[in-house]
Coordinates of C-alpha atoms and ligand atoms in Angstrom, one line a residue:
M190 CA -24.3 -15.1 -21.2
E191 CA -25.2 -18.8 -21.5
R192 CA -28.7 -19.7 -20.1
I193 CA -28.5 -21.6 -16.9
P194 CA -30.2 -25.0 -17.3
L195 CA -33.3 -25.5 -15.1
P196 CA -32.2 -28.3 -12.7
L197 CA -34.6 -30.9 -11.6
S198 CA -34.3 -30.2 -7.9
A199 CA -35.0 -33.3 -5.8
A200 CA -37.7 -31.5 -3.9
A201 CA -39.3 -30.1 -7.1
P202 CA -42.5 -28.5 -5.8
I203 CA -46.0 -29.6 -7.0
P204 CA -47.9 -26.4 -7.9
G205 CA -50.9 -25.9 -5.6
D206 CA -49.7 -28.4 -3.1
S207 CA -51.1 -26.8 0.1
R208 CA -51.4 -29.8 2.3
G209 CA -50.1 -27.5 4.9
A210 CA -46.8 -27.3 6.7
P211 CA -47.1 -30.6 8.4
S212 CA -46.5 -32.3 5.1
F213 CA -43.3 -30.3 4.8
D214 CA -41.6 -31.3 8.0
G215 CA -44.3 -32.7 10.3
R216 CA -44.7 -29.4 12.3
P217 CA -47.8 -27.1 12.3
G218 CA -47.6 -23.9 10.4
V219 CA -48.5 -22.3 7.1
A220 CA -47.4 -23.5 3.6
D221 CA -47.0 -21.7 0.4
R222 CA -48.2 -22.7 -3.1
F223 CA -45.5 -25.3 -3.3
G224 CA -46.1 -26.7 0.2
R225 CA -43.0 -25.0 1.6
A226 CA -43.5 -24.1 5.3
L227 CA -42.7 -20.7 6.8
R228 CA -39.9 -21.6 9.2
D229 CA -37.2 -18.9 9.1
L230 CA -37.5 -15.2 9.6
R231 CA -34.6 -12.9 8.7
I232 CA -35.1 -9.6 10.5
S233 CA -33.2 -6.6 9.1
V234 CA -32.9 -4.2 12.0
T235 CA -31.3 -1.5 9.8
D236 CA -30.4 -0.9 6.2
R237 CA -27.3 1.0 7.3
C238 CA -23.8 -0.5 7.0
N239 CA -20.3 0.7 7.7
F240 CA -18.9 -1.5 4.9
R241 CA -19.2 -1.3 1.1
C242 CA -18.8 -4.9 0.0
P243 CA -18.8 -4.9 -3.9
Y244 CA -21.2 -7.9 -4.1
C245 CA -23.8 -6.1 -2.0
M246 CA -23.3 -2.4 -1.6
P247 CA -20.6 -1.3 -4.1
A248 CA -19.1 2.0 -3.0
E249 CA -19.2 3.6 -6.4
V250 CA -23.1 3.2 -6.3
F251 CA -23.7 3.6 -2.5
G252 CA -21.3 6.4 -1.6
R253 CA -20.6 7.5 2.0
D254 CA -23.5 10.1 1.7
F255 CA -26.0 7.5 0.5
A256 CA -29.4 8.3 2.0
F257 CA -30.5 5.4 4.2
L258 CA -34.0 5.0 5.7
P259 CA -35.1 8.0 7.9
H260 CA -35.3 7.0 11.6
D261 CA -39.1 7.3 11.8
Q262 CA -39.4 4.8 8.9
V263 CA -37.5 2.1 10.8
L264 CA -39.4 -0.4 13.0
T265 CA -38.9 0.1 16.7
F266 CA -37.7 -2.7 18.9
E267 CA -41.2 -3.1 20.3
E268 CA -42.7 -3.4 16.7
I269 CA -40.0 -5.9 15.7
E270 CA -40.7 -8.0 18.8
R271 CA -44.5 -7.9 18.2
L272 CA -44.1 -9.0 14.5
A273 CA -41.5 -11.7 15.5
R274 CA -44.0 -13.2 18.0
I275 CA -46.7 -13.3 15.3
F276 CA -44.3 -15.1 12.9
V277 CA -43.3 -17.6 15.6
G278 CA -47.0 -18.2 16.2
L279 CA -47.2 -19.1 12.5
G280 CA -44.5 -21.7 12.7
V281 CA -41.2 -19.8 12.5
G282 CA -38.6 -21.5 14.6
K283 CA -35.5 -19.5 13.7
L284 CA -35.0 -15.8 13.9
R285 CA -31.8 -14.4 12.2
I286 CA -30.9 -10.7 13.0
T287 CA -29.4 -9.0 9.9
G288 CA -29.0 -5.6 8.3
G289 CA -27.2 -3.8 6.6
E290 CA -24.9 -4.3 9.5
P291 CA -27.0 -5.0 12.6
L292 CA -24.4 -4.0 15.1
V293 CA -24.6 -0.4 13.9
R294 CA -28.1 -0.3 15.4
R295 CA -27.9 1.3 18.8
D296 CA -28.9 -0.7 21.9
L297 CA -29.2 -4.0 19.9
P298 CA -28.7 -6.1 23.1
L299 CA -32.1 -4.8 24.3
L300 CA -33.8 -6.3 21.2
I301 CA -31.9 -9.5 21.6
A302 CA -33.1 -9.8 25.2
S303 CA -36.8 -9.4 24.1
L304 CA -36.5 -11.8 21.2
S305 CA -34.7 -14.4 23.2
S306 CA -37.7 -14.5 25.5
I307 CA -39.9 -15.8 22.6
S308 CA -40.7 -19.5 22.5
S309 CA -42.7 -21.5 20.0
P310 CA -46.3 -22.5 20.6
D311 CA -45.1 -25.9 21.8
G312 CA -42.9 -24.2 24.3
S313 CA -39.6 -25.0 22.6
P314 CA -37.1 -22.2 22.4
V315 CA -36.7 -20.2 19.2
D316 CA -33.3 -20.5 17.5
L317 CA -31.9 -16.9 17.6
T318 CA -28.8 -16.0 15.7
L319 CA -27.2 -13.0 14.0
T320 CA -25.1 -12.2 11.0
T321 CA -22.5 -9.5 11.2
N322 CA -19.4 -8.2 9.4
G323 CA -17.6 -8.4 12.8
S324 CA -16.4 -4.8 12.8
A325 CA -18.1 -4.0 16.2
L326 CA -18.0 -7.5 17.8
R327 CA -15.2 -6.7 20.2
P328 CA -17.3 -4.3 22.3
L329 CA -20.6 -6.0 21.7
A330 CA -20.1 -9.8 21.8
R331 CA -20.4 -10.1 25.6
P332 CA -23.5 -7.8 25.9
L333 CA -25.2 -9.7 23.1
A334 CA -24.4 -13.1 24.7
R335 CA -25.6 -11.8 28.1
A336 CA -28.8 -10.6 26.4
G337 CA -29.5 -14.2 25.2
L338 CA -27.8 -14.6 21.8
G339 CA -26.5 -18.1 21.6
R340 CA -24.6 -18.3 18.3
I341 CA -23.4 -16.0 15.6
T342 CA -22.3 -15.8 11.9
V343 CA -19.5 -13.5 10.9
S344 CA -18.6 -12.5 7.3
V345 CA -14.9 -13.0 6.5
D346 CA -14.1 -12.9 2.8
S347 CA -10.3 -13.2 3.1
L348 CA -7.5 -13.5 5.7
D349 CA -5.3 -11.5 3.4
D350 CA -5.5 -8.0 4.8
A351 CA -5.2 -6.3 1.4
V352 CA -7.9 -8.5 -0.1
A353 CA -10.2 -8.1 2.9
R354 CA -9.8 -4.3 2.8
S355 CA -10.8 -4.3 -0.9
M356 CA -13.7 -6.7 -0.3
N357 CA -15.2 -4.6 2.5
G358 CA -14.8 -1.5 0.4
V359 CA -13.8 0.8 3.4
D360 CA -10.2 -0.3 4.0
F361 CA -11.2 -2.0 7.3
P362 CA -8.4 -4.2 8.7
I363 CA -9.1 -7.9 8.9
S364 CA -7.2 -8.1 12.3
R365 CA -10.1 -6.2 13.9
V366 CA -12.7 -8.6 12.5
L367 CA -10.6 -11.6 13.7
D368 CA -10.4 -9.9 17.1
G369 CA -14.2 -9.7 17.1
I370 CA -14.4 -13.4 16.5
A371 CA -12.1 -14.0 19.4
A372 CA -14.4 -11.8 21.5
A373 CA -17.4 -13.9 20.4
R374 CA -15.6 -17.0 21.5
E375 CA -14.6 -15.4 24.8
A376 CA -18.3 -14.5 25.3
G377 CA -19.3 -18.1 24.8
L378 CA -21.2 -17.7 21.5
S379 CA -21.2 -21.1 19.8
P380 CA -21.2 -22.3 17.2
I381 CA -19.5 -19.4 15.4
K382 CA -20.0 -19.7 11.7
I383 CA -18.1 -17.9 9.0
N384 CA -19.6 -16.7 5.7
T385 CA -17.4 -16.2 2.7
V386 CA -18.6 -14.9 -0.6
V387 CA -16.2 -16.0 -3.3
R388 CA -15.9 -13.8 -6.4
R389 CA -13.6 -14.7 -9.3
G390 CA -10.8 -12.2 -9.7
L391 CA -11.1 -11.0 -6.1
N392 CA -10.7 -13.7 -3.5
E393 CA -10.6 -17.2 -4.9
A394 CA -7.0 -17.5 -3.8
S395 CA -8.3 -17.0 -0.2
V396 CA -10.4 -20.2 -0.3
M397 CA -7.6 -22.6 0.9
P398 CA -6.2 -20.3 3.6
L399 CA -9.7 -19.8 5.0
A400 CA -10.5 -23.5 4.9
R401 CA -7.3 -24.3 6.8
W402 CA -7.8 -21.5 9.3
A403 CA -11.5 -22.4 10.1
R404 CA -10.6 -26.0 10.4
D405 CA -7.8 -25.3 12.9
E406 CA -10.0 -22.8 14.8
G407 CA -13.0 -25.1 14.9
L408 CA -15.2 -22.6 13.1
I409 CA -17.9 -23.7 10.6
L410 CA -17.0 -22.1 7.3
R411 CA -19.7 -21.6 4.6
F412 CA -18.6 -20.5 1.1
I413 CA -21.3 -18.6 -0.8
E414 CA -21.5 -18.4 -4.5
Y415 CA -21.5 -14.8 -5.7
M416 CA -25.1 -13.9 -6.5
D417 CA -27.0 -11.5 -8.7
V418 CA -28.7 -9.8 -5.7
G419 CA -30.2 -6.4 -6.1
T420 CA -29.4 -4.3 -9.2
A421 CA -26.0 -2.7 -8.5
N422 CA -23.3 -5.3 -8.1
G423 CA -22.7 -5.8 -11.9
W424 CA -23.1 -9.5 -11.5
R425 CA -21.8 -11.8 -14.3
L426 CA -21.9 -15.6 -14.4
D427 CA -18.3 -15.6 -15.3
D428 CA -17.4 -14.1 -11.9
V429 CA -19.1 -17.0 -10.1
V430 CA -16.7 -19.5 -8.5
S431 CA -18.9 -22.6 -8.4
A432 CA -19.5 -24.9 -5.4
E433 CA -17.9 -27.6 -7.6
E434 CA -14.7 -25.6 -8.0
I435 CA -14.5 -24.6 -4.4
L436 CA -15.1 -28.2 -3.1
S437 CA -12.6 -29.7 -5.5
M438 CA -10.0 -27.1 -4.6
I439 CA -10.3 -28.1 -0.9
D440 CA -10.8 -31.8 -1.5
A441 CA -7.5 -32.0 -3.3
E442 CA -5.7 -31.1 -0.1
L443 CA -8.2 -31.8 2.7
P444 CA -10.4 -34.7 1.6
L445 CA -14.1 -34.1 2.1
E446 CA -17.3 -36.2 2.3
A447 CA -20.9 -35.0 2.0
V448 CA -23.1 -35.2 5.0
S449 CA -26.9 -34.9 5.2
A450 CA -28.7 -31.7 6.1
N451 CA -29.5 -30.9 9.7
Y452 CA -33.1 -30.2 8.8
R453 CA -35.2 -29.7 5.7
G454 CA -34.7 -26.3 4.3
E455 CA -31.1 -25.9 5.5
V456 CA -29.4 -23.5 3.1
A457 CA -25.8 -24.8 3.0
G458 CA -24.8 -28.1 1.5
R459 CA -22.7 -29.8 4.3
Y460 CA -19.4 -31.5 4.0
R461 CA -17.0 -32.8 6.6
Y462 CA -13.3 -33.5 6.5
R463 CA -12.6 -37.2 6.1
D464 CA -10.1 -37.0 9.0
G465 CA -12.9 -35.9 11.3
S466 CA -11.4 -32.5 11.9
G467 CA -14.5 -30.4 11.2
E468 CA -17.1 -29.4 8.6
L469 CA -17.8 -26.7 6.1
G470 CA -20.7 -25.7 3.9
V471 CA -21.4 -24.3 0.5
I472 CA -24.4 -22.1 -0.4
A473 CA -24.8 -22.6 -4.1
S474 CA -27.7 -20.5 -5.1
V475 CA -26.4 -20.2 -8.7
T476 CA -25.2 -23.7 -9.6
R477 CA -27.3 -25.8 -7.1
P478 CA -30.5 -23.8 -6.5
F479 CA -32.4 -24.9 -3.3
C480 CA -35.7 -23.1 -3.8
G481 CA -37.6 -26.3 -3.5
D482 CA -37.1 -26.3 0.2
C483 CA -36.9 -22.6 0.9
T484 CA -38.6 -21.7 4.1
R485 CA -37.3 -18.2 4.5
A486 CA -39.2 -14.9 4.9
R487 CA -37.5 -11.5 5.3
L488 CA -38.7 -8.5 7.3
S489 CA -37.0 -5.3 6.2
A490 CA -36.0 -2.5 8.6
D491 CA -39.0 -0.5 7.3
G492 CA -41.4 -3.3 8.1
H493 CA -42.0 -4.9 4.6
L494 CA -42.4 -8.6 4.3
Y495 CA -40.4 -10.2 1.4
T496 CA -40.8 -13.8 0.4
C497 CA -37.5 -14.1 -1.6
L498 CA -34.0 -12.7 -1.6
F499 CA -34.5 -11.7 -5.2
A500 CA -37.9 -10.1 -4.7
A501 CA -38.8 -7.0 -6.6
R502 CA -41.4 -5.9 -4.0
G503 CA -42.7 -6.6 -0.5
T504 CA -45.8 -6.3 1.6
D505 CA -46.0 -3.4 4.0
L506 CA -46.7 -4.6 7.5
K507 CA -45.6 -1.4 9.3
T508 CA -48.5 0.8 8.1
P509 CA -51.3 -1.6 9.2
L510 CA -49.4 -2.2 12.5
R511 CA -49.0 1.5 13.2
D512 CA -52.7 2.0 12.1
G513 CA -53.7 -0.2 15.0
E514 CA -54.3 -3.6 13.4
S515 CA -54.6 -6.4 15.9
D516 CA -52.2 -9.3 16.1
T517 CA -54.8 -11.6 14.5
E518 CA -55.3 -9.1 11.6
L519 CA -51.5 -8.9 11.1
E520 CA -51.3 -12.7 11.3
D521 CA -53.9 -13.0 8.6
R522 CA -52.0 -10.6 6.4
I523 CA -48.8 -12.7 6.7
R524 CA -50.6 -15.9 6.2
A525 CA -52.3 -14.6 3.1
V526 CA -48.9 -13.4 1.6
W527 CA -47.2 -16.8 2.3
A528 CA -50.1 -18.9 1.1
V529 CA -49.8 -17.4 -2.5
R530 CA -46.0 -17.5 -2.4
A531 CA -44.5 -19.1 -5.5
D532 CA -40.9 -17.7 -5.5
R533 CA -38.2 -19.9 -7.1
Y534 CA -35.9 -17.2 -8.5
S535 CA -32.7 -19.2 -8.4
E536 CA -34.3 -22.1 -10.4
L537 CA -35.5 -19.7 -13.0
R538 CA -32.4 -17.5 -13.2
S539 CA -31.8 -16.2 -16.7
E540 CA -31.0 -13.0 -18.7
A541 CA -34.6 -12.0 -18.2
T542 CA -34.6 -12.4 -14.4
D543 CA -31.4 -10.6 -14.2
R544 CA -33.1 -7.4 -15.5
L545 CA -35.8 -7.5 -12.8
P546 CA -35.9 -4.5 -10.4
K547 CA -34.8 -6.5 -7.4
V548 CA -34.7 -4.9 -4.0
E549 CA -31.1 -4.4 -2.8
M550 CA -29.8 -7.2 -0.5
F551 CA -28.8 -4.7 2.3
A552 CA -32.4 -3.4 2.3
L553 CA -34.0 -6.8 2.9
G554 CA -31.5 -8.4 5.2
G555 CA -29.6 -10.8 2.9
Ligands
SF4_147 S1 -34.1 -17.6 -4.7 FE1 -35.8 -17.1 -3.4 S2 -37.1 -18.9 -3.3 FE2 -35.1 -19.5 -4.0 S3 -34.0 -20.2 -2.2 FE3 -33.5 -18.0 -2.6 S4 -34.9 -16.9 -1.3 FE4 -35.7 -19.0 -1.5

């Protein structure tokens, strides 16, 4: 495999720059070794999933009898809310609920209700969103919206039913996911974003139909380059359909122009259709790494803090929490972890990094 060149990312971090979060985006908070602020927390509420997507949880490795976390090892809603409040106090302004598949966690609207009551130290509301495979959206979209969820992201890897069924690994019909998206719209969730992982040989032919559909439906589509997450998806660089390829495919039929990010640290590169009919994004971790502005932390369902999607280990917050640590002590723990953070996996991706014992994506919330 050819070594991926080390790009000179515009925001190349200066080692040891700890002038604090304000120098990152003008807001208070904590900064890591490269001056990146802690702004986004992805909260995995379960490691369980009813799908077996080959790029995340291939069925041949994670069979139907795969042993997920025992119930008593999973954070309770009260524990999640308590930790979320501490992270928000440290400068987090966005909470994303993930899994596994978050909608398989019972009574999830109760957690949404408690998280939606959290506001930032300056009183501004926290941006609360959720990523789902859409399989249970029809019954849950309205209760989630009523509980305080404002917007949502749904994974759709193809509109072609046969391709979708092979990409979810459990023969689940795409029509039910599309019906879930309709339910989200009826419930007033907005915007609705669509995530599509593109893997060569599986769904690159789905790119154009998805782009036309999302444009016509007013959905914000984000194409994601296939990544070497975890240790089980058999990732090869040859199977990556690059952002360049995806954009030129679309631009040939529906001319695009680049637009600036909504905020520093936004993951997707944004583009809009020149005819003004909407926008899309590309998340290009392989060919256009964005570690220089990465503001994301991850809290796993068993209460470990991870500072990178490709982390090999995390920091246990559950045990000190259950052992009675105060909020201030837990806050100090989180602050200490973030302050020494120096992750930039995607910028250093190589054969060597590929062999690292990375934690599975479904276990740390994508
Ligand atoms: S590879 Fe790690 S450090 Fe880089 S953008 Fe992804 S999560 Fe952030």
